[in-house]
Coordinates of C-alpha atoms and ligand atoms in Angstrom, one line a residue:
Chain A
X1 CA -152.2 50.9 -119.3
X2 CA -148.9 52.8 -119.8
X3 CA -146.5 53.1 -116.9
X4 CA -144.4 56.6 -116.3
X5 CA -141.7 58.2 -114.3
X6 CA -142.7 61.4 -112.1
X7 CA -140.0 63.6 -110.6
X8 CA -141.6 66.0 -107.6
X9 CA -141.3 67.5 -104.5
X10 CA -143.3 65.6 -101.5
X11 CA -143.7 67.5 -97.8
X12 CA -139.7 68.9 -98.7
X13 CA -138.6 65.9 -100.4
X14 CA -137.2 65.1 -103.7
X15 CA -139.4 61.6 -105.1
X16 CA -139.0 59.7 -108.3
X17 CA -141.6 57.7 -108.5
X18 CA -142.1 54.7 -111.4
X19 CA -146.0 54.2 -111.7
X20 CA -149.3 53.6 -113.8
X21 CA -149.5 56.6 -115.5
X22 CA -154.0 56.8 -114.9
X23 CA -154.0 57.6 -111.4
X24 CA -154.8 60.1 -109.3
X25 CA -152.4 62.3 -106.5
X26 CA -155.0 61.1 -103.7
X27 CA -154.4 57.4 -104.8
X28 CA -150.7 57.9 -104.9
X29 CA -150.9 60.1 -102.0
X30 CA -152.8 57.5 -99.6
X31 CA -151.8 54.3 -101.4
X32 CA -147.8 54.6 -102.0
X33 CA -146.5 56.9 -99.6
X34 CA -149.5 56.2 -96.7
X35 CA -150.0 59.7 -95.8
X36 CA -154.0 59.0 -95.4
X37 CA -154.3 62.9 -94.2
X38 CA -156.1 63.6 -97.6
X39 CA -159.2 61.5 -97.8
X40 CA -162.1 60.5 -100.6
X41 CA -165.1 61.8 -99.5
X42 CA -167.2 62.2 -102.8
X43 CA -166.0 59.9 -104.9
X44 CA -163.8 61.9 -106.5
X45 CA -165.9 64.5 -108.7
X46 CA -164.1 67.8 -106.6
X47 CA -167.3 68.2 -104.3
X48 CA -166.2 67.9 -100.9
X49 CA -162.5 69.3 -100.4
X50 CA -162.0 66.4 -98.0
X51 CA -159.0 65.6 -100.3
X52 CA -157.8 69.4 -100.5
X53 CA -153.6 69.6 -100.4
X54 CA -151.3 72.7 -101.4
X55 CA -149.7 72.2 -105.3
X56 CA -146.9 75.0 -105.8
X57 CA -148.6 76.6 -102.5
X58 CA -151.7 76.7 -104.0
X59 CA -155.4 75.0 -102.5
X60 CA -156.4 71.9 -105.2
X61 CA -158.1 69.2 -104.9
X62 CA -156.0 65.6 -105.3
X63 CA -158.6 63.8 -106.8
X64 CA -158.6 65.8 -109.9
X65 CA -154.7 66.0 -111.0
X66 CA -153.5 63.3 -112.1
X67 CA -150.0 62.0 -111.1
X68 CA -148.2 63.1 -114.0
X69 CA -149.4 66.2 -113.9
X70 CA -147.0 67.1 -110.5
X71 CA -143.9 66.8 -112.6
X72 CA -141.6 68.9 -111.4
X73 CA -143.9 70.4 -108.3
X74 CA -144.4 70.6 -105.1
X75 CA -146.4 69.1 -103.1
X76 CA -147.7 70.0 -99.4
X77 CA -150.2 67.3 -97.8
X78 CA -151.4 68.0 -93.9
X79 CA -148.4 65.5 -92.9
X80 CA -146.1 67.9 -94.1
X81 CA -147.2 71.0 -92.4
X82 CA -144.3 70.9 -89.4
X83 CA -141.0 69.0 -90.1
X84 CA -141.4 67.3 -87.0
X85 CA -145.3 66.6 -86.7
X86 CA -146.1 68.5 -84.1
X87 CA -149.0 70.5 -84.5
X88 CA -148.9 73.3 -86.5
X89 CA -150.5 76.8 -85.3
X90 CA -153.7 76.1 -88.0
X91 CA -154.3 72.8 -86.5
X92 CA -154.1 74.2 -83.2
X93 CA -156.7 76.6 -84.1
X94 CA -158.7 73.8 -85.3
X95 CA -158.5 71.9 -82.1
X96 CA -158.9 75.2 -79.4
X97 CA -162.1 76.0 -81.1
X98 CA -163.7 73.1 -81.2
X99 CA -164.1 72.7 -85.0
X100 CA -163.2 69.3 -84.8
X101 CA -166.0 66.4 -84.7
X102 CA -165.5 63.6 -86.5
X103 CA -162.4 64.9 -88.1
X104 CA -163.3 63.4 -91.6
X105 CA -163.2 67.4 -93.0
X106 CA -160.4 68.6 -91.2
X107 CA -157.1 67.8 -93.2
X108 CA -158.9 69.1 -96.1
X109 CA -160.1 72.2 -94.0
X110 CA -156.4 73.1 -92.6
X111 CA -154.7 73.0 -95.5
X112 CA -157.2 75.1 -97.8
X113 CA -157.0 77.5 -94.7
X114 CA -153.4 77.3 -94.9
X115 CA -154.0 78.9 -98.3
X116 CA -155.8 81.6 -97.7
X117 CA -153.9 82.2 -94.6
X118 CA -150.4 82.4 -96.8
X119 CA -151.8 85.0 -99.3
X120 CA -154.0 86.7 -96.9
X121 CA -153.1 86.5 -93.6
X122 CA -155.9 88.9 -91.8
X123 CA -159.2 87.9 -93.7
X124 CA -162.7 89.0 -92.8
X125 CA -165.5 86.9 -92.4
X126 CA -166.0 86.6 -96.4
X127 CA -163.2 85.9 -97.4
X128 CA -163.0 82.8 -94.9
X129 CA -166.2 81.4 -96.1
X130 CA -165.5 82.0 -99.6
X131 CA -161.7 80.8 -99.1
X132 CA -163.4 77.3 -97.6
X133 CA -166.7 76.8 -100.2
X134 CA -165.3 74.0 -101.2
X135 CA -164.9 71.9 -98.3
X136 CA -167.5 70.4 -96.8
X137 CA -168.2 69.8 -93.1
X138 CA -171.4 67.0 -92.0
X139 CA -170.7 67.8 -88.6
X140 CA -169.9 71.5 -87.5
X141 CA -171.8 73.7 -88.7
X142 CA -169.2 76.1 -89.7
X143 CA -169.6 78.6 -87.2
X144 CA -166.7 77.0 -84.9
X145 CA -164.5 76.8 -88.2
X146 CA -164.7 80.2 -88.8
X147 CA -163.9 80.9 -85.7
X148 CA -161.2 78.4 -86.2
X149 CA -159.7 80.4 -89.1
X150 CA -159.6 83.9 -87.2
X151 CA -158.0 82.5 -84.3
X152 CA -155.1 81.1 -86.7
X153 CA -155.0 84.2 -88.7
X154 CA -154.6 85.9 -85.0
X155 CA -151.7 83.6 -83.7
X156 CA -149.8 83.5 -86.8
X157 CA -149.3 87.3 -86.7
X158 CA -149.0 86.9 -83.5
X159 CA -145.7 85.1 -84.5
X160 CA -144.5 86.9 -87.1
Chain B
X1 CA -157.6 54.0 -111.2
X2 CA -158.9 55.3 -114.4
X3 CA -159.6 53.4 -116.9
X4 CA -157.2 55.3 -120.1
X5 CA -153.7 55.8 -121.3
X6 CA -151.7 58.8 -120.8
X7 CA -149.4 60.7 -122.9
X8 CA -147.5 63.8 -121.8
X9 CA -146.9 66.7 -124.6
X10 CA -143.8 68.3 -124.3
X11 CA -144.4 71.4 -126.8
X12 CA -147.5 72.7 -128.9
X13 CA -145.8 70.9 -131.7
X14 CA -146.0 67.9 -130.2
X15 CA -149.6 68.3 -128.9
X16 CA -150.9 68.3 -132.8
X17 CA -148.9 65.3 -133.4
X18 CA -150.5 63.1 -130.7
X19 CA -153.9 64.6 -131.4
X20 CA -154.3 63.0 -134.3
X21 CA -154.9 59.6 -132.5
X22 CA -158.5 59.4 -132.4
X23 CA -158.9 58.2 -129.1
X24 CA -156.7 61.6 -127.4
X25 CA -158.4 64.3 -125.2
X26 CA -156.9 67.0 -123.7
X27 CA -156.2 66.9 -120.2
X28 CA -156.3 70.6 -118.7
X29 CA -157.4 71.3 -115.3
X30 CA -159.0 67.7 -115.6
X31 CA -162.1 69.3 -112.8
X32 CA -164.9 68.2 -116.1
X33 CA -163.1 65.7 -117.9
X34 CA -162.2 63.5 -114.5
X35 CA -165.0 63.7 -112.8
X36 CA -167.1 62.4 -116.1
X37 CA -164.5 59.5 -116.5
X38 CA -165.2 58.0 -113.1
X39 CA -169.1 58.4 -114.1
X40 CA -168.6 56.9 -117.3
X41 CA -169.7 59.5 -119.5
X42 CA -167.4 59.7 -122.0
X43 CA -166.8 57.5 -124.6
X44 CA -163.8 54.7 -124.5
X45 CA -161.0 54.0 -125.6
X46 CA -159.7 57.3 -123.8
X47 CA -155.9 58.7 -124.9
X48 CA -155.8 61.8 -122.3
X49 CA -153.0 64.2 -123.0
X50 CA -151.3 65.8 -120.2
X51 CA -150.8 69.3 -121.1
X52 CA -149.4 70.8 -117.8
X53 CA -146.2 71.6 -119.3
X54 CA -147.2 74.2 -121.9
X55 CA -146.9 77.3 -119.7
X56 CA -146.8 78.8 -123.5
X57 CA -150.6 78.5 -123.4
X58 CA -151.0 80.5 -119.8
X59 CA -151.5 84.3 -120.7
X60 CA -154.0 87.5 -120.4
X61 CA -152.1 89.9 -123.6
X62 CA -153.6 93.0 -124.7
X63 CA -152.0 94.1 -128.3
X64 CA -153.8 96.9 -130.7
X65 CA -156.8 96.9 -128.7
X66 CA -157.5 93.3 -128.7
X67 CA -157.3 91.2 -125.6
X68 CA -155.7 87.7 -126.3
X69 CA -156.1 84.8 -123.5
X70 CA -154.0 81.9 -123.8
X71 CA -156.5 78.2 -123.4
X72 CA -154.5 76.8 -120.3
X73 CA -155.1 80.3 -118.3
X74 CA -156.6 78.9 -114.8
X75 CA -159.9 81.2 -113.8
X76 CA -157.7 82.2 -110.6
X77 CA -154.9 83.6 -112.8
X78 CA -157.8 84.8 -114.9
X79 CA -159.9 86.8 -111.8
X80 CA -156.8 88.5 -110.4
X81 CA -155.9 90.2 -113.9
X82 CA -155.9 94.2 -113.6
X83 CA -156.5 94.0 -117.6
X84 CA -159.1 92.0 -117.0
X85 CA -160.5 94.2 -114.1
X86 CA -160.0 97.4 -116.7
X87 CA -161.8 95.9 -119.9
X88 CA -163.8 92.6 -119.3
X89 CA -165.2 92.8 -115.5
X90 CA -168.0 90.8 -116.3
X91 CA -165.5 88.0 -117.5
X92 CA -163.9 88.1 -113.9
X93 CA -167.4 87.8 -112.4
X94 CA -168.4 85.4 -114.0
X95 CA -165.5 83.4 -113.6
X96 CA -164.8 84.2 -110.1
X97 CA -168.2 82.2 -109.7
X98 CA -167.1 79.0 -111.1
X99 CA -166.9 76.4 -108.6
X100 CA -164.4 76.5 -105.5
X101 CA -161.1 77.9 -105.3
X102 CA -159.6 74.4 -105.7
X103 CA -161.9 74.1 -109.1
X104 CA -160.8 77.8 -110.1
X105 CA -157.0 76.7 -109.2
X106 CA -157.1 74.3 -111.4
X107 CA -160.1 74.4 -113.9
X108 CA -159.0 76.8 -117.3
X109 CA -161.0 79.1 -120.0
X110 CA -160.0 76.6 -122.4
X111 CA -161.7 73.9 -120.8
X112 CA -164.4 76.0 -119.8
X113 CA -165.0 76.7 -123.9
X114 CA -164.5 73.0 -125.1
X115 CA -166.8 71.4 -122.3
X116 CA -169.2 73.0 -123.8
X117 CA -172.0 73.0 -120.9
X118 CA -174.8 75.0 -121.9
X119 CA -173.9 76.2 -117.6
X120 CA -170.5 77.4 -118.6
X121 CA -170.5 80.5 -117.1
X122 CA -167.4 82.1 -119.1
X123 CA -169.3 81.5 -122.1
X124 CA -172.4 84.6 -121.8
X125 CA -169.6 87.3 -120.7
X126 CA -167.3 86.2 -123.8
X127 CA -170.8 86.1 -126.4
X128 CA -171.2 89.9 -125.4
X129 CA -167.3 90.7 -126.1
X130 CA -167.9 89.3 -129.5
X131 CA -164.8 86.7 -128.6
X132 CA -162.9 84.9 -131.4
X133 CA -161.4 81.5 -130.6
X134 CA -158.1 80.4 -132.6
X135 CA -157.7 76.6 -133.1
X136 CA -154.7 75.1 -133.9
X137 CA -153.8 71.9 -136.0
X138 CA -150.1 70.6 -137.1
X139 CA -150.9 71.9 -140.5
X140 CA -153.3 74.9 -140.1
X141 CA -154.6 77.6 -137.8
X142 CA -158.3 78.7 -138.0
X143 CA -160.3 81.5 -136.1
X144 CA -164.0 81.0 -135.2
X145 CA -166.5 83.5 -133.8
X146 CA -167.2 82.0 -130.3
X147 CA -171.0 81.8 -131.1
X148 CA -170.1 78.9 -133.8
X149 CA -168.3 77.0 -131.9
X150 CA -170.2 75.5 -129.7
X151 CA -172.8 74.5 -131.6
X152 CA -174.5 71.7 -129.0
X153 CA -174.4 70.6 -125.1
X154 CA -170.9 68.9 -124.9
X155 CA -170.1 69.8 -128.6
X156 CA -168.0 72.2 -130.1
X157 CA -166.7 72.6 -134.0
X158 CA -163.3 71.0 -133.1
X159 CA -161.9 68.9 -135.2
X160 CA -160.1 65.9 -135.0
X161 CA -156.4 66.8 -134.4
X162 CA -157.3 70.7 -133.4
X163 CA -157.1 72.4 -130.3
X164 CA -158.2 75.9 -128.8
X165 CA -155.1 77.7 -128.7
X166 CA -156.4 81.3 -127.2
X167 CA -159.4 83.4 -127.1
X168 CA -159.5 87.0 -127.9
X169 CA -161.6 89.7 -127.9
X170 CA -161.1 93.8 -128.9
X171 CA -161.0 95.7 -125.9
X172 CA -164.0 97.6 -125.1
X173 CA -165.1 101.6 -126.7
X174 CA -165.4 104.1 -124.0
X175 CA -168.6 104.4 -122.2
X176 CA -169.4 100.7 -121.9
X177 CA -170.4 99.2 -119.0
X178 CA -170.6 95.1 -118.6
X179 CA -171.9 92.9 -116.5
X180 CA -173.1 89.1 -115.3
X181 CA -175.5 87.8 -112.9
X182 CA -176.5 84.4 -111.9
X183 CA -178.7 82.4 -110.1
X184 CA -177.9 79.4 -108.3
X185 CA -179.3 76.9 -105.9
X186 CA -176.8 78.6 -103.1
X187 CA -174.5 81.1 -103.0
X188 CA -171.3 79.2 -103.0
X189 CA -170.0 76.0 -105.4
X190 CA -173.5 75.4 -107.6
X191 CA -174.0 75.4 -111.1
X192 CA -176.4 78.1 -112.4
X193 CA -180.3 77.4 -112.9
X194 CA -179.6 80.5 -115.2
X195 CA -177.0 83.2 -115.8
X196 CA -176.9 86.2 -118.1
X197 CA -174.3 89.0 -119.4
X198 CA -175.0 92.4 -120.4
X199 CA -172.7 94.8 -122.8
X200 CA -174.3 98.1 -123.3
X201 CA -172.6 101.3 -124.5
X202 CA -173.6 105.4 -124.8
X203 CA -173.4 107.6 -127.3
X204 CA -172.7 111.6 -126.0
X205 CA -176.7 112.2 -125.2
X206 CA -176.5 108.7 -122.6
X207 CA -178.5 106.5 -125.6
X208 CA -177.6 103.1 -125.8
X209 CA -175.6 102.9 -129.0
X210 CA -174.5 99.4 -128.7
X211 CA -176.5 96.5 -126.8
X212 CA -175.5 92.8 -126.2
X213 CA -177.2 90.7 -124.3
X214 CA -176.4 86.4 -123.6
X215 CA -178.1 84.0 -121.7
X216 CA -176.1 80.6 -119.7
X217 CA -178.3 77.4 -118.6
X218 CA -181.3 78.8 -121.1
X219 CA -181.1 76.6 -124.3
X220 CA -179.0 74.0 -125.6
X221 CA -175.8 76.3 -126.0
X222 CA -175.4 79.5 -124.2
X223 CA -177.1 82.2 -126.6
X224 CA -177.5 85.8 -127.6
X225 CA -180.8 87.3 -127.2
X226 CA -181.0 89.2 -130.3
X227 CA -184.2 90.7 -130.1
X228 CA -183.5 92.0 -126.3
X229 CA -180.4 93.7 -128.3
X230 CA -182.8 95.0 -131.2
X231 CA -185.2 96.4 -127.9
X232 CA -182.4 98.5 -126.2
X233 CA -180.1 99.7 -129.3
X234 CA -180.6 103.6 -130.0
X235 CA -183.2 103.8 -126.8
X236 CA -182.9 106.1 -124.0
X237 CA -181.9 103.7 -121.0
X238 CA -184.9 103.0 -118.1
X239 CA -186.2 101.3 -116.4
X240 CA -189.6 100.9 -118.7
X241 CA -187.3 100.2 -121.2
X242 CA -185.6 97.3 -119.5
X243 CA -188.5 95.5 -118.8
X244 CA -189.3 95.5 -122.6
X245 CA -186.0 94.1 -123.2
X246 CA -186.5 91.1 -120.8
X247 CA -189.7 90.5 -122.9
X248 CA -188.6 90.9 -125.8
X249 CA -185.9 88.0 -124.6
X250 CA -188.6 85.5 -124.4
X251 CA -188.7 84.5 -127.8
X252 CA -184.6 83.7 -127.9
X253 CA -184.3 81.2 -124.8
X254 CA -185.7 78.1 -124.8
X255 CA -184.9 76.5 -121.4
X256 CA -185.6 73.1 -119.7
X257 CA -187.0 71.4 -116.9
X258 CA -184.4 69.3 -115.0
X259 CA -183.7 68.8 -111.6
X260 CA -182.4 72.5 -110.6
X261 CA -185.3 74.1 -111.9
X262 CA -188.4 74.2 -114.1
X263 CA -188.6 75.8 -117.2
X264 CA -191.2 78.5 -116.5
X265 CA -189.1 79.3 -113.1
X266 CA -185.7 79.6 -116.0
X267 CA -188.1 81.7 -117.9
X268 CA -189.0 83.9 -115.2
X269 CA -185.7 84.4 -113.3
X270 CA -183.9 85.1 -116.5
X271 CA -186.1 88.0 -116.6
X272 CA -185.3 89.2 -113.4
X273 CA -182.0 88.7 -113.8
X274 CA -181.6 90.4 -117.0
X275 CA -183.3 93.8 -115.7
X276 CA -180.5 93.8 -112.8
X277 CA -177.7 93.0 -114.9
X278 CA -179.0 95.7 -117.1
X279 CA -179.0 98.2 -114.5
X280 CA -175.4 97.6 -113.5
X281 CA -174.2 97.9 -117.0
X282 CA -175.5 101.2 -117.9
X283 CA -174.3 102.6 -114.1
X284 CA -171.3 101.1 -115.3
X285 CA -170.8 102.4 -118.9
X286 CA -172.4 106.3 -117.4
X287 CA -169.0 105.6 -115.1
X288 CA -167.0 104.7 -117.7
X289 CA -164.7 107.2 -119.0
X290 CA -161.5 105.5 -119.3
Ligands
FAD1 C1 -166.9 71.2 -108.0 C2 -167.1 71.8 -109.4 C3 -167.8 72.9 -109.6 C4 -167.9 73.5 -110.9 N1 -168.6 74.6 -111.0 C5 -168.7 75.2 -112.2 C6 -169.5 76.4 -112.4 O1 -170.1 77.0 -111.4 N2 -169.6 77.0 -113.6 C7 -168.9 76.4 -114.7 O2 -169.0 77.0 -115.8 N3 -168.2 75.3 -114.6 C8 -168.1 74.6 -113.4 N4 -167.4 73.5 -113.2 C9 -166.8 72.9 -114.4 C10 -165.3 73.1 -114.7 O3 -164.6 73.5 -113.5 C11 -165.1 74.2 -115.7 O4 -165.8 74.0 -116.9 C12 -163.6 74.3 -116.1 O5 -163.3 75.6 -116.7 C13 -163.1 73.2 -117.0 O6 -161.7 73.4 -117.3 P1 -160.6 72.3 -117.2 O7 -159.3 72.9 -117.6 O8 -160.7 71.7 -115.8 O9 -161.1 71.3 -118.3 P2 -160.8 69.7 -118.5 O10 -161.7 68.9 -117.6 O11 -159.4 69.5 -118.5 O12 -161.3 69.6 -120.0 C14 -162.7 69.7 -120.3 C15 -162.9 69.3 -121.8 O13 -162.3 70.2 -122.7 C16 -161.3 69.6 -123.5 N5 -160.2 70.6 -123.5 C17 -159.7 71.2 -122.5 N6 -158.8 72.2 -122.9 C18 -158.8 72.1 -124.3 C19 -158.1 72.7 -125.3 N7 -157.2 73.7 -125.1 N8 -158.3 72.4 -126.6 C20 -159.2 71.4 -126.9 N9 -159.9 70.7 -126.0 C21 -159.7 71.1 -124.7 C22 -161.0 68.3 -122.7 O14 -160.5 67.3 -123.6 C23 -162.3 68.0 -122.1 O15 -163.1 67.3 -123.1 C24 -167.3 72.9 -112.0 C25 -166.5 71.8 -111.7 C26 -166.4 71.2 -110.5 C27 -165.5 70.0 -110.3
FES2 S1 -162.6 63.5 -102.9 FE1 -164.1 65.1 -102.9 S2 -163.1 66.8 -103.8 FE2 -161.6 65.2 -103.9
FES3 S1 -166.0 67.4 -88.5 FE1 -167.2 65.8 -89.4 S2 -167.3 66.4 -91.5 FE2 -166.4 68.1 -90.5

């Protein structure tokens, strides 16, 4: 198997990285960098959106690019969301409406809301659901992560 | 870990060149060909070609009335086209219903086309526009009518050392109205149990002067239901009438029984289905005066 050099942009900073060309971003991701935020949850066939992290600002799922297909992009996992790890208003959200159970979902969930959030920051009720289709939550119901998404989209404009 | 080597093309030039190696597939949005790797279904050894750097295959052109749409065009880039909107809404619908928006964000027409899934849900929209695919080699160029090139589940006409290059289709007369409907297991993320698209345009009097109909997820290959078209052309639109079209549609689809749905349910929804889409079209093409 054939080795490569990848130039991107990981969470704000600049990475060469010398590899096996056949792997996914969610193996580099979670096995190189340990940034374990983005997680396998379907065996990597694009089901679940547990491994959902922004490319060029844009909701995809890790398990289907490969790692030489991020040359020259950027990359935005849930570590990278603050510069100094504190929580970010999103996860906040997450936390005050209690769409949090066992948490397997939620790095996917923050960051595809983080998404729809950027290019439409006051979404109805639709839009949410649609936005978030392809993430999938075992434990929640999705009521509370709705609610979750509103009360972001709230504090966010809040601060702007 | 996947089990394959990986080669990067630089330009379109390059592309044909590597093709030629019998074990290369394209690698677009990767959200079919991946997912079958891990499962094993496709056949090894496995050369994938990374094509992410050919923006010069990413584009929605309209030029003398034809609409040109470059293979590597994502189906968000697609669904957020106001040419697109203007001339091919059914196109958008349909592939506005593909998957999630991570799928759509990454997952292109191209790939749609050469996947080849009797499910592929830009395919029935595209049959009714009459679409043209170019395919591209490092010593020729060839156009075929969409309709012959897929020509089996998972098989298209491509040959060895060719790849789709664009699609295009001629922008649509006045007075037509499109549309596509489908049915699946759930609203959100599921592949259809059927689908069908609808192209019908008037003449002055409101007669339907022009009728194309297609079917997804209702025979090998996504098809045109020819004598459903025969049924409608020069008739006065009704709702009579569009029940004899979704008879008449009967004897073109030949559907299965697998594990989304039996055939006589396929049989009957695409029936129901086809009466609705038919009633959007013509609201649509009575609309339509652009
Ligand atoms: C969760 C999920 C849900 C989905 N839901 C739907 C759905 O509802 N409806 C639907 O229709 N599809 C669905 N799909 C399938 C898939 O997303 C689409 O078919 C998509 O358009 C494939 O495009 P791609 O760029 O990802 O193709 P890839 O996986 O990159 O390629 C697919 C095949 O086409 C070949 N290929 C790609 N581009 C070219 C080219 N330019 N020239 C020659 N060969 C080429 C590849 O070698 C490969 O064999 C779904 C997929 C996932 C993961
Ligand atoms: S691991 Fe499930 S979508 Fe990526
Ligand atoms: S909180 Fe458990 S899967 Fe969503």
């Amino acid at each position: 198997m054939n080795k490569l050099t990848v130039h991107f942009t990981l969470n704000q900073q600049s990475i060469r990285l010398e590899t096996l060309a056949a792997r996914s971003l969610l193996d580099v991701l979670r096995e190189d960098f340990a940034l374990t935020g983005a997680k396998d949850s379907c065996g990597g066939d694009g089901e679940c959106g547990a491994c959902t992290i922004l490319l060029d600002g844009e909701a995809v799922n890790a398990c289907l690019v490969l790692i030489s297909q991020v040359e020259g992009r950027h990359v935005l996992t849930i570590e990278g969301l603050t510069p100094d790890g504190s929580l970010h208003p999103i996860q906040n959200a997450y936390v005050q409406a209690g769409a949090i159970q066992c948490g397997y979902c939620t790095p996917g969930m923050v960051m595809a809301t983080k998404a729809l959030l950027d290019h439409t920051p006051q979404p109805d009720e639709t839009q949410i659901r649609e936005a978030l289709a392809g993430n999938l939550c075992r434990c929640t119901g999705y009521t509370k992560i709705v609610q979750a998404v509103q009360f972001a989209a709230t504090e966010l404009h809040h601060d702007n | 870990m996947f089990d394959c080597e990986v080669n990067v093309a630089k330009s379109c030039t390059e592309l044909t060149q590597i093709l030629i190696e019998p074990s290369a597939r394209i690698l677009a949005g990767g959200t079919d060909i991946l997912p079958g790797m891990r499962k094993n279904s496709i056949g090894k050894p496995i050369t994938l070609i990374d094509v992410s750097q050919l923006n010069e295959l990413s584009y929605i052109r309209e030029h003398e009335g034809q609409i040109d749409i470059g293979a590597l065009t994502t189906h968000s880039k697609l669904i957020t086209s106001p040419l697109l909107l203007q001339h091919a809404p059914a196109l958008i619908d349909a592939c506005a219903s593909i998957g999630s928006t991570q799928t759509r964000n990454r997952g292109t027409l191209g790939g749609n086309l050469c996947n080849a899934s009797p499910a592929a849900d830009s395919v029935p929209p595209l049959l009714c526009l009459e679409a043209v695919v170019t395919l591209s080699s490092h010593d020729n160029q060839r156009q075929v009518p969409l309709s012959d090139f897929i020509i089996g589940p998972g098989r298209t006409c491509l040959k060895q050392g060719e790849y789709l290059d664009h699609i295009t289709f001629a922008v649509p007369q006045k007075h037509t109205g499109t549309s596509f409907m489908k049915l699946g297991r759930r609203n959100g993320m599921s592949i259809a149990v059927v689908s069908t698209s609808v192209l019908l345009r008037l003449d002055q009097q409101g007669n339907i002067e022009y009728a194309r109909v297609a079917f997804g997820s209702a025979a090998p290959t996504p098809i045109c239901s020819h004598h459903a078209e025969a049924a409608l052309t020069g008739k006065t639109p009704s709702a009579q009438l569009f029940s004899e079209a979704a008879q008449a549609m009967r004897t073109d689809i030949n559907p299965i029984d697998d594990l989304r749905a039996s055939r006589e349910y396929r049989l009957h929804s695409a029936g129901v289905l086809l009466q609705r889409a038919l009633q959007t079209a013509w609201h649509q093409a009575e609309m339509d005066l652009r």
